[in-house]
Structures are given as C-alpha cells and as structure tokens.
Amino acid sequence: MNNLIVKNAAQVVTCSGFEGKRGREMSDLQVIKGGTVIVTGGIISHVLHPGEGIPVSERDYTLIDASGKALLPGFVDPHTHFVFGGYREEEFSWRMRGDSYMDIMNRGGGIVNTARATREATEEELIESGRQRLDAMMRLGITTVEGKSGYGLDRDTELKQLRVMRRLNETHPMDIIPTFMGAHAIPEEWKGKEDEFIDFNIREMFPLVAGEKLAEAVDIFCEKGVFSVEQSRRYLAAAREHGFLLKMHADEIVPMGGAELAAELRCLSADHLLQASDEGIRAMAEADVVATLLPLTAFSLREKYARGREMIDTDCMVVALATDLNPGSSFTASVPLLFAIACIYMQLSPEEAVTAFTINSAAAINRADYIGSIDVGKQGDLILLQFPSYKFLPYHVGMNIVETVIKRGEIVFSMC
C-alpha cells in the first residue's frame, strides 16, 4: 500500500504550492521544524507540526525517524536527453582546445553524431543504458524526469527513443515525462532541405507520436544554423493542433528572438536562454512561460550563465532549474554541482534554488498540481538529507547529501 511515516524531521521543507512561484515567493519554502509527513497509499495524507498527534495506526506504516535530517520534495528534472547511443568524449576534448559547439556541429559532430549511434543501437541497449542513468539520477534525489527524443531525426529512431521511455516509465520507479524533439538538428540526409524536414515532422511524425500517445510535449532547437524563428513558429503551431504542449530550446548560442517566440506562442517553457533579450524575458514573464535554466550546460561549454538573478528580481518569472543531461554539451546529472553553480555563480539563494528544482521545475513539465511540494494530496515523492538543513545542498559543494529517496511512499534508495 506504500504507507510511510517520516517522523521528527529537523526540517520539513514543504515548498508548498500548486503552481510555479515567482519573485519573492521563491524564497518562501514554508519550513516546518520538527515536522512529520504521512504518506498513505502513495499519496501525502498528512503534514503535521510538532505536538500534533499521528492520526493513523503506526503498525500499518513503515516508520522513519528523521531526527537531525531535512525532508524535501523529490527533485524534478524538467530537461534531459537521457536516452541516447554512443558518447562524444572526443568532441569534449576539441572544445577544451577552443573549438566552439557550433563549429563541431557544422563539421558533422554534435547532435548528428549521436543520432548516428542512436540509430544503430537496439531498443534493448537503449533501455539498459537509460535504466543505468535513471538509477544514478535517482540516487541524487531526482524522482521525476523529463526525457526528450531528438537523437534519431528519422521516423524509426525517434519512435524507438519514445518507446524506450515509455517502457522505462512502466518498469522504473522514477516517473518519466516524454517530449518529442524531432527538430533537434538537421540530419545529413536533409541538409539544404530544412523546410521540408519541418514538413516531414508536421506531416508524418506528429500524427504518429500523438496517435500512440508517446509524448506530452514537443520541443525544437531554435538556433542560428539549426532552425529559424519562422520554422520554429510553424513547427510549434502545428504541434499545438495535435494537442501537444510546447517547449523550446531558445536563445542558447545566439540571440535570435526565441524568448519572444515562446511568449507569443505561450509555450509551457523556454529553456537555456543564455542570450535572451530583455524584451524577450519581459514577454515570457507576462505570458507565464517558465524559464528553465541549465547552468551545467553553460559550465560545460564555458559560456556565460543565464540571467537567473535578474529574471527573479526584475521580471518576476517562474524560474526552474534542470540538468540537461546529454552526451554532448552537458554529460552530467550532478545535482550537487547544479546547486553549487546556481547559488555561487548565478547568485540564486539556497531557497530560490530549492524552489527552482522542485515546485517550479514541476511547473515546467505541467505537474505542479501533483508533485514538487510536500502538500496533502500530492504524490509521496520525498528525499531525506544527511544534514539538518536544506542549506547544505549548495554549501557541501559537489557532494551528494541525499540519504534516502522515497517514491510514492516507498523507499527506493537508502544509504543506511
């Protein structure tokens, strides 16, 4: 029945809410000192303050004494590419000697390189490597993850990636939210025919993906040398007609007006945003588009970080964080490094960083009503830290301090 009681936590960091938070709201974690959380049948049934009696029979529940430890919602990672074949370690060394990400892509490396390896991989091989990555992410406290396709760039491989995610969602403890990203790059066989490739996705792929219910959202890489603003507009508008939510890789390398387009189309989220304009950021805030920031990617590419501090202070945006786990620009899902960079270099407070990787990242995948906070009625996804405060997340730099991971009221990882 997945019945669980976590008693006497030094902090119950509730992040309470049912929608994304912005501005000063991001600093209010609504912490309960010495609190207790009860999960009944996989759903949070009680959030208790000290002195309140436990209103259930303890013999019907698994008990955890959380004295001296902080209890948080499970982390939500709203932007990853965790299903892929092959690796790109050689390209990493090229970047270290000064080659740019776009230079490598233009000579046949980058996403197209991974697409070749993913096309060659069997479904079972992708399931096994995907499971290993999910296991590693879960040990870091991630309990829900968004996964994108986009390493097939053809009919069969794109569907293979999405079916792999569906099978993993059925067999792995972690929840996987699938996104179709058929327009991740221009495959070799479509070079010079970019508009026709967009047509192929609209005409053939959208009906197939929607018909099999393989994805909830659609994404596109709106970037110089990849897909233009107009191509992105046409692609996303057609996706909406098929019932998909809209997401964008926007203004990562070159300022192109991606943020403005995300606002115009009222996308669920726009991601990266390293080069987003002031006007685009303001428009996104007014249109309630979640700004999903990916500091691990900027770190790996040695690029400047997105203006998260300004987005929170000036524009009162819903700001989320994600790892962007992928084989090229961010081959990491390091939650400890994510918190360290967000706080030390992007100047988010520890409170804002926690909000950005829980309730706000849940909003970025349209799940804020169900996960991302410790509220009655939400799914019992929780993590227990080794230390008594959430402030240890960025402070204990680069170290995993997650001791126990709970999914739907069941312990799925424990260091004890």
Tab-separated table of C-alpha atoms in Angstrom:
chain	number	residue	atom	x	y	z
A	1	MET	CA	0.000	0.000	0.000
A	2	ASN	CA	3.092	2.307	0.157
A	3	ASN	CA	2.219	3.609	3.626
A	4	LEU	CA	5.010	5.607	5.259
A	5	ILE	CA	5.555	7.910	8.228
A	6	VAL	CA	8.600	10.192	8.348
A	7	LYS	CA	8.768	11.499	11.925
A	8	ASN	CA	10.584	14.314	13.712
A	9	ALA	CA	12.394	15.816	10.736
A	10	ALA	CA	14.732	18.655	11.654
A	11	GLN	CA	13.093	20.462	8.733
A	12	VAL	CA	10.129	19.560	6.569
A	13	VAL	CA	10.881	21.775	3.578
A	14	THR	CA	7.401	21.796	2.070
A	15	CYS	CA	7.896	24.186	-0.905
A	16	SER	CA	4.114	24.279	-0.553
A	17	GLY	CA	2.076	25.269	-3.571
A	18	PHE	CA	0.213	24.005	-6.616
A	19	GLU	CA	1.698	26.259	-9.274
A	20	GLY	CA	5.048	27.770	-10.131
A	21	LYS	CA	6.397	30.546	-7.905
A	22	ARG	CA	7.953	33.826	-8.948
A	23	GLY	CA	9.833	36.733	-7.415
A	24	ARG	CA	9.902	36.805	-3.626
A	25	GLU	CA	7.642	33.752	-3.450
A	26	MET	CA	10.654	31.653	-4.464
A	27	SER	CA	12.337	32.456	-1.141
A	28	ASP	CA	9.470	31.134	0.998
A	29	LEU	CA	9.999	27.393	1.452
A	30	GLN	CA	7.432	27.152	4.286
A	31	VAL	CA	9.680	25.061	6.513
A	32	ILE	CA	8.240	23.095	9.448
A	33	LYS	CA	10.808	22.370	12.159
A	34	GLY	CA	10.334	19.011	13.841
A	35	GLY	CA	7.534	18.067	11.465
A	36	THR	CA	6.091	14.728	10.404
A	37	VAL	CA	4.817	13.643	6.983
A	38	ILE	CA	2.491	10.710	6.409
A	39	VAL	CA	2.067	9.010	3.047
A	40	THR	CA	-0.955	6.735	2.654
A	41	GLY	CA	-1.321	4.594	-0.438
A	42	GLY	CA	1.456	6.522	-2.136
A	43	ILE	CA	-0.199	9.929	-1.591
A	44	ILE	CA	0.673	12.507	1.083
A	45	SER	CA	-2.198	12.341	3.563
A	46	HIS	CA	-0.884	14.427	6.478
A	47	VAL	CA	1.712	17.155	7.042
A	48	LEU	CA	1.994	17.621	10.808
A	49	HIS	CA	3.575	20.221	13.060
A	50	PRO	CA	5.311	19.293	16.331
A	51	GLY	CA	2.831	18.297	19.005
A	52	GLU	CA	0.150	17.133	16.604
A	53	GLY	CA	-0.753	13.528	17.188
A	54	ILE	CA	-0.331	10.936	14.463
A	55	PRO	CA	-3.891	10.150	13.350
A	56	VAL	CA	-3.162	6.707	11.871
A	57	SER	CA	-2.150	3.326	13.241
A	58	GLU	CA	1.623	3.231	13.101
A	59	ARG	CA	1.675	-0.557	12.800
A	60	ASP	CA	0.214	-0.206	9.315
A	61	TYR	CA	3.057	2.075	8.184
A	62	THR	CA	6.780	1.937	7.610
A	63	LEU	CA	8.409	4.330	10.085
A	64	ILE	CA	11.436	6.558	9.512
A	65	ASP	CA	12.892	8.609	12.350
A	66	ALA	CA	14.233	11.709	10.594
A	67	SER	CA	15.718	13.372	13.679
A	68	GLY	CA	18.591	15.634	12.667
A	69	LYS	CA	17.730	15.423	8.961
A	70	ALA	CA	15.906	17.615	6.443
A	71	LEU	CA	12.980	16.265	4.428
A	72	LEU	CA	12.292	17.765	0.983
A	73	PRO	CA	10.097	17.038	-2.029
A	74	GLY	CA	11.764	14.778	-4.566
A	75	PHE	CA	13.705	16.790	-7.117
A	76	VAL	CA	12.125	17.264	-10.552
A	77	ASP	CA	14.431	17.461	-13.581
A	78	PRO	CA	12.445	19.132	-16.406
A	79	HIS	CA	15.014	18.991	-19.225
A	80	THR	CA	17.116	15.939	-20.130
A	81	HIS	CA	18.116	13.875	-23.155
A	82	PHE	CA	18.881	10.683	-21.216
A	83	VAL	CA	18.067	8.124	-23.956
A	84	PHE	CA	20.900	8.035	-26.481
A	85	GLY	CA	23.532	5.808	-28.045
A	86	GLY	CA	27.267	6.375	-28.080
A	87	TYR	CA	29.335	9.108	-26.469
A	88	ARG	CA	31.187	12.251	-27.587
A	89	GLU	CA	34.273	12.338	-25.389
A	90	GLU	CA	36.479	13.272	-28.355
A	91	GLU	CA	34.335	16.344	-29.037
A	92	PHE	CA	34.732	17.377	-25.408
A	93	SER	CA	38.495	17.441	-25.860
A	94	TRP	CA	38.049	19.517	-29.040
A	95	ARG	CA	36.019	22.072	-27.061
A	96	MET	CA	38.746	22.210	-24.431
A	97	ARG	CA	41.248	23.240	-27.105
A	98	GLY	CA	38.936	26.042	-28.260
A	99	ASP	CA	36.561	24.623	-30.876
A	100	SER	CA	33.049	26.005	-30.435
A	101	TYR	CA	29.918	23.902	-30.071
A	102	MET	CA	28.593	25.199	-33.402
A	103	ASP	CA	31.942	24.601	-35.174
A	104	ILE	CA	31.823	20.969	-34.128
A	105	MET	CA	28.202	20.667	-35.242
A	106	ASN	CA	28.947	22.237	-38.614
A	107	ARG	CA	31.579	19.618	-39.424
A	108	GLY	CA	29.296	16.668	-38.707
A	109	GLY	CA	29.749	16.330	-34.972
A	110	GLY	CA	27.362	17.234	-32.187
A	111	ILE	CA	23.773	16.048	-32.239
A	112	VAL	CA	24.096	14.401	-35.658
A	113	ASN	CA	26.998	12.311	-34.333
A	114	THR	CA	24.814	10.994	-31.513
A	115	ALA	CA	21.976	10.412	-33.966
A	116	ARG	CA	24.162	8.000	-35.934
A	117	ALA	CA	24.969	5.996	-32.790
A	118	THR	CA	21.363	6.039	-31.585
A	119	ARG	CA	20.102	4.774	-34.930
A	120	GLU	CA	22.482	1.825	-34.621
A	121	ALA	CA	21.562	0.975	-31.022
A	122	THR	CA	18.884	-1.621	-30.339
A	123	GLU	CA	15.874	-0.845	-28.213
A	124	GLU	CA	17.161	-3.181	-25.509
A	125	GLU	CA	20.554	-1.452	-25.481
A	126	LEU	CA	18.871	1.927	-25.049
A	127	ILE	CA	16.663	0.569	-22.272
A	128	GLU	CA	19.667	-0.762	-20.360
A	129	SER	CA	21.755	2.408	-20.678
A	130	GLY	CA	18.695	4.536	-19.903
A	131	ARG	CA	17.973	2.499	-16.783
A	132	GLN	CA	21.528	2.966	-15.545
A	133	ARG	CA	21.270	6.725	-15.982
A	134	LEU	CA	17.918	6.825	-14.197
A	135	ASP	CA	19.373	4.837	-11.301
A	136	ALA	CA	22.223	7.324	-10.978
A	137	MET	CA	19.830	10.286	-11.090
A	138	MET	CA	17.550	8.723	-8.500
A	139	ARG	CA	20.464	8.325	-6.079
A	140	LEU	CA	20.923	12.097	-6.386
A	141	GLY	CA	17.332	12.733	-5.301
A	142	ILE	CA	15.612	13.104	-8.688
A	143	THR	CA	12.216	11.388	-8.602
A	144	THR	CA	10.658	12.726	-11.833
A	145	VAL	CA	12.483	13.400	-15.083
A	146	GLU	CA	11.557	14.809	-18.471
A	147	GLY	CA	13.153	12.949	-21.373
A	148	LYS	CA	13.438	14.227	-24.931
A	149	SER	CA	13.823	12.313	-28.154
A	150	GLY	CA	15.794	14.045	-30.895
A	151	TYR	CA	18.701	11.650	-31.379
A	152	GLY	CA	17.048	9.803	-34.220
A	153	LEU	CA	15.996	12.573	-36.589
A	154	ASP	CA	14.201	9.917	-38.600
A	155	ARG	CA	10.906	8.102	-38.237
A	156	ASP	CA	12.016	4.791	-36.755
A	157	THR	CA	14.650	6.026	-34.305
A	158	GLU	CA	12.548	8.858	-32.926
A	159	LEU	CA	9.733	6.396	-32.242
A	160	LYS	CA	12.277	3.965	-30.764
A	161	GLN	CA	13.507	6.578	-28.294
A	162	LEU	CA	9.973	7.442	-27.197
A	163	ARG	CA	9.006	3.777	-26.833
A	164	VAL	CA	12.116	3.198	-24.728
A	165	MET	CA	10.997	5.999	-22.421
A	166	ARG	CA	7.525	4.504	-22.179
A	167	ARG	CA	8.928	1.081	-21.260
A	168	LEU	CA	11.249	2.612	-18.666
A	169	ASN	CA	8.346	4.592	-17.207
A	170	GLU	CA	6.461	1.317	-16.797
A	171	THR	CA	9.351	-0.549	-15.136
A	172	HIS	CA	11.487	2.037	-13.300
A	173	PRO	CA	10.446	3.740	-10.041
A	174	MET	CA	11.064	7.177	-11.498
A	175	ASP	CA	8.312	8.976	-13.413
A	176	ILE	CA	9.366	9.842	-16.967
A	177	ILE	CA	7.636	12.663	-18.833
A	178	PRO	CA	8.290	12.259	-22.587
A	179	THR	CA	8.870	15.094	-25.055
A	180	PHE	CA	9.150	14.661	-28.821
A	181	MET	CA	12.040	16.670	-30.248
A	182	GLY	CA	12.171	15.607	-33.862
A	183	ALA	CA	13.570	19.055	-34.736
A	184	HIS	CA	16.711	18.796	-32.620
A	185	ALA	CA	19.119	19.183	-35.536
A	186	ILE	CA	19.185	18.876	-39.317
A	187	PRO	CA	20.168	15.314	-40.267
A	188	GLU	CA	22.681	14.761	-43.027
A	189	GLU	CA	20.079	13.444	-45.461
A	190	TRP	CA	18.014	16.653	-45.103
A	191	LYS	CA	20.843	19.195	-45.471
A	192	GLY	CA	19.657	22.101	-47.584
A	193	LYS	CA	16.038	20.976	-47.198
A	194	GLU	CA	15.300	22.335	-43.738
A	195	ASP	CA	11.761	23.486	-44.566
A	196	GLU	CA	10.968	20.066	-45.994
A	197	PHE	CA	12.317	18.467	-42.800
A	198	ILE	CA	9.929	20.605	-40.753
A	199	ASP	CA	7.139	19.490	-43.100
A	200	PHE	CA	8.143	15.849	-42.545
A	201	ASN	CA	7.813	16.259	-38.780
A	202	ILE	CA	4.474	18.028	-39.081
A	203	ARG	CA	3.006	15.721	-41.692
A	204	GLU	CA	4.338	12.327	-40.598
A	205	MET	CA	5.765	12.429	-37.082
A	206	PHE	CA	3.187	14.487	-35.179
A	207	PRO	CA	0.280	12.169	-36.124
A	208	LEU	CA	2.325	9.049	-35.275
A	209	VAL	CA	3.523	10.361	-31.903
A	210	ALA	CA	0.081	11.701	-30.986
A	211	GLY	CA	-1.656	8.533	-32.156
A	212	GLU	CA	0.484	6.288	-29.935
A	213	LYS	CA	0.432	8.842	-27.094
A	214	LEU	CA	4.211	8.687	-26.946
A	215	ALA	CA	4.821	12.293	-25.852
A	216	GLU	CA	3.114	15.081	-23.941
A	217	ALA	CA	5.108	17.973	-25.363
A	218	VAL	CA	7.043	18.943	-28.480
A	219	ASP	CA	10.370	20.784	-28.482
A	220	ILE	CA	12.569	22.431	-31.138
A	221	PHE	CA	16.129	23.812	-31.219
A	222	CYS	CA	15.551	27.400	-32.352
A	223	GLU	CA	19.107	28.480	-33.091
A	224	LYS	CA	21.269	30.026	-35.805
A	225	GLY	CA	22.339	27.302	-38.210
A	226	VAL	CA	19.646	24.955	-36.918
A	227	PHE	CA	16.001	26.129	-37.086
A	228	SER	CA	14.875	29.697	-37.625
A	229	VAL	CA	12.230	31.561	-35.684
A	230	GLU	CA	9.782	31.186	-38.566
A	231	GLN	CA	10.447	27.460	-38.909
A	232	SER	CA	10.052	27.083	-35.149
A	233	ARG	CA	6.786	29.026	-35.195
A	234	ARG	CA	5.353	26.795	-37.934
A	235	TYR	CA	6.503	23.600	-36.216
A	236	LEU	CA	5.157	24.548	-32.790
A	237	ALA	CA	1.849	25.919	-34.079
A	238	ALA	CA	1.243	22.612	-35.863
A	239	ALA	CA	2.207	20.677	-32.726
A	240	ARG	CA	-0.412	22.543	-30.713
A	241	GLU	CA	-3.059	21.477	-33.233
A	242	HIS	CA	-2.198	17.861	-32.378
A	243	GLY	CA	-2.705	18.544	-28.667
A	244	PHE	CA	0.940	18.783	-27.613
A	245	LEU	CA	2.283	21.188	-25.022
A	246	LEU	CA	5.027	23.433	-26.403
A	247	LYS	CA	8.642	23.735	-25.285
A	248	MET	CA	11.658	25.420	-26.876
A	249	HIS	CA	15.430	25.448	-26.809
A	250	ALA	CA	15.679	29.225	-27.089
A	251	ASP	CA	18.482	31.790	-27.377
A	252	GLU	CA	21.235	29.438	-26.238
A	253	ILE	CA	24.152	30.342	-28.528
A	254	VAL	CA	22.953	33.391	-30.484
A	255	PRO	CA	20.214	35.930	-29.606
A	256	MET	CA	17.524	35.103	-32.174
A	257	GLY	CA	14.226	36.099	-30.602
A	258	GLY	CA	13.461	32.654	-29.256
A	259	ALA	CA	12.218	34.036	-25.958
A	260	GLU	CA	9.868	36.379	-27.808
A	261	LEU	CA	8.511	33.465	-29.843
A	262	ALA	CA	7.984	31.396	-26.686
A	263	ALA	CA	5.948	34.255	-25.259
A	264	GLU	CA	3.999	34.739	-28.487
A	265	LEU	CA	3.002	31.059	-28.554
A	266	ARG	CA	2.588	30.870	-24.763
A	267	CYS	CA	4.866	27.862	-24.546
A	268	LEU	CA	4.940	25.825	-21.364
A	269	SER	CA	8.644	26.577	-21.031
A	270	ALA	CA	11.593	28.078	-22.864
A	271	ASP	CA	14.953	26.595	-21.967
A	272	HIS	CA	18.613	27.726	-21.937
A	273	LEU	CA	18.039	31.499	-22.536
A	274	LEU	CA	21.710	32.436	-22.179
A	275	GLN	CA	21.318	35.069	-24.898
A	276	ALA	CA	17.687	36.045	-24.299
A	277	SER	CA	16.936	39.745	-24.744
A	278	ASP	CA	15.440	41.997	-22.085
A	279	GLU	CA	12.313	42.298	-24.205
A	280	GLY	CA	12.053	38.537	-24.606
A	281	ILE	CA	12.420	37.927	-20.883
A	282	ARG	CA	9.737	40.505	-20.087
A	283	ALA	CA	7.409	38.994	-22.677
A	284	MET	CA	7.918	35.486	-21.268
A	285	ALA	CA	7.113	36.706	-17.762
A	286	GLU	CA	3.896	38.356	-18.962
A	287	ALA	CA	2.906	35.198	-20.879
A	288	ASP	CA	3.573	32.885	-17.895
A	289	VAL	CA	6.244	30.915	-19.747
A	290	VAL	CA	8.537	29.026	-17.361
A	291	ALA	CA	12.215	29.933	-17.794
A	292	THR	CA	14.125	26.662	-17.444
A	293	LEU	CA	17.801	27.408	-16.855
A	294	LEU	CA	20.572	24.877	-17.470
A	295	PRO	CA	23.713	26.009	-15.626
A	296	LEU	CA	25.534	22.696	-16.085
A	297	THR	CA	25.443	23.227	-19.854
A	298	ALA	CA	26.824	26.745	-19.640
A	299	PHE	CA	29.504	25.436	-17.279
A	300	SER	CA	30.455	22.621	-19.676
A	301	LEU	CA	30.526	24.943	-22.692
A	302	ARG	CA	32.365	27.693	-20.785
A	303	GLU	CA	29.586	30.132	-21.657
A	304	LYS	CA	28.096	32.874	-19.516
A	305	TYR	CA	25.190	31.798	-17.328
A	306	ALA	CA	21.591	32.766	-17.961
A	307	ARG	CA	20.448	35.832	-16.006
A	308	GLY	CA	18.519	33.970	-13.350
A	309	ARG	CA	19.080	36.591	-10.657
A	310	GLU	CA	17.685	39.315	-12.906
A	311	MET	CA	14.779	37.166	-14.055
A	312	ILE	CA	13.691	36.633	-10.463
A	313	ASP	CA	14.268	40.183	-9.190
A	314	THR	CA	13.161	42.303	-12.133
A	315	ASP	CA	10.777	40.236	-14.192
A	316	CYS	CA	9.214	38.000	-11.523
A	317	MET	CA	9.405	34.961	-13.779
A	318	VAL	CA	8.792	31.355	-12.821
A	319	VAL	CA	12.410	30.171	-12.940
A	320	ALA	CA	13.208	26.455	-12.971
A	321	LEU	CA	16.497	24.556	-12.992
A	322	ALA	CA	17.376	21.390	-14.928
A	323	THR	CA	20.489	19.291	-15.559
A	324	ASP	CA	20.210	18.957	-19.366
A	325	LEU	CA	21.838	15.515	-19.133
A	326	ASN	CA	23.012	14.724	-22.675
A	327	PRO	CA	26.085	13.176	-24.323
A	328	GLY	CA	27.422	16.418	-25.798
A	329	SER	CA	27.044	19.748	-24.062
A	330	SER	CA	26.211	18.502	-20.542
A	331	PHE	CA	27.191	14.899	-19.858
A	332	THR	CA	26.174	15.125	-16.222
A	333	ALA	CA	23.151	14.936	-13.980
A	334	SER	CA	25.051	16.178	-10.946
A	335	VAL	CA	22.518	17.718	-8.596
A	336	PRO	CA	25.270	18.831	-6.166
A	337	LEU	CA	27.059	20.706	-8.940
A	338	LEU	CA	23.748	22.162	-10.142
A	339	PHE	CA	23.036	23.665	-6.710
A	340	ALA	CA	26.601	24.934	-6.295
A	341	ILE	CA	26.663	26.739	-9.644
A	342	ALA	CA	23.138	28.108	-9.263
A	343	CYS	CA	23.994	29.646	-5.898
A	344	ILE	CA	27.662	30.578	-6.269
A	345	TYR	CA	27.762	31.781	-9.859
A	346	MET	CA	24.155	32.537	-10.826
A	347	GLN	CA	23.573	34.151	-7.421
A	348	LEU	CA	20.342	32.360	-6.561
A	349	SER	CA	19.773	31.964	-2.839
A	350	PRO	CA	19.599	28.396	-1.485
A	351	GLU	CA	15.863	28.912	-1.042
A	352	GLU	CA	15.395	30.013	-4.647
A	353	ALA	CA	17.468	27.116	-5.946
A	354	VAL	CA	15.374	24.600	-3.998
A	355	THR	CA	12.165	26.168	-5.324
A	356	ALA	CA	13.579	26.116	-8.870
A	357	PHE	CA	14.320	22.377	-8.714
A	358	THR	CA	11.063	21.315	-7.038
A	359	ILE	CA	7.762	23.149	-7.482
A	360	ASN	CA	8.963	25.374	-10.349
A	361	SER	CA	10.555	22.507	-12.256
A	362	ALA	CA	7.312	20.587	-11.763
A	363	ALA	CA	5.517	23.547	-13.352
A	364	ALA	CA	7.908	23.335	-16.303
A	365	ILE	CA	6.513	19.863	-17.110
A	366	ASN	CA	2.898	20.687	-16.219
A	367	ARG	CA	2.971	18.707	-12.957
A	368	ALA	CA	2.889	21.379	-10.223
A	369	ASP	CA	-0.552	20.204	-9.130
A	370	TYR	CA	0.738	16.691	-8.428
A	371	ILE	CA	4.438	16.762	-7.475
A	372	GLY	CA	7.131	19.262	-6.495
A	373	SER	CA	5.993	20.050	-2.946
A	374	ILE	CA	5.015	18.387	0.301
A	375	ASP	CA	1.282	19.056	0.302
A	376	VAL	CA	-1.673	16.874	1.194
A	377	GLY	CA	-2.997	15.189	-1.918
A	378	LYS	CA	0.288	15.177	-3.812
A	379	GLN	CA	2.299	12.113	-4.724
A	380	GLY	CA	4.525	10.868	-1.905
A	381	ASP	CA	7.871	11.690	-3.553
A	382	LEU	CA	10.336	12.709	-0.852
A	383	ILE	CA	14.052	12.873	-0.144
A	384	LEU	CA	15.839	12.835	3.188
A	385	LEU	CA	19.175	14.620	3.528
A	386	GLN	CA	22.084	13.575	5.735
A	387	PHE	CA	22.085	17.017	7.323
A	388	PRO	CA	19.529	19.050	9.289
A	389	SER	CA	19.066	21.849	6.740
A	390	TYR	CA	18.428	22.293	3.023
A	391	LYS	CA	21.196	24.909	3.091
A	392	PHE	CA	23.746	22.084	2.987
A	393	LEU	CA	22.769	21.418	-0.657
A	394	PRO	CA	24.957	24.222	-2.086
A	395	TYR	CA	27.202	24.518	0.982
A	396	HIS	CA	28.602	20.941	0.888
A	397	VAL	CA	29.988	21.710	-2.549
A	398	GLY	CA	29.850	18.934	-5.102
A	399	MET	CA	28.865	16.231	-2.600
A	400	ASN	CA	25.718	14.129	-2.739
A	401	ILE	CA	23.988	14.507	0.622
A	402	VAL	CA	20.789	12.623	-0.262
A	403	GLU	CA	20.483	9.763	2.209
A	404	THR	CA	17.060	8.325	1.346
A	405	VAL	CA	14.818	8.588	-1.717
A	406	ILE	CA	11.092	7.850	-1.434
A	407	LYS	CA	8.848	7.365	-4.453
A	408	ARG	CA	5.072	7.110	-3.941
A	409	GLY	CA	5.687	6.302	-0.295
A	410	GLU	CA	8.172	3.513	-0.990
A	411	ILE	CA	11.877	3.697	-0.164
A	412	VAL	CA	13.673	3.240	-3.496
A	413	PHE	CA	17.179	4.217	-2.362
A	414	SER	CA	18.847	4.416	1.017
A	415	MET	CA	22.450	4.894	2.081
A	416	CYS	CA	21.658	3.442	5.503
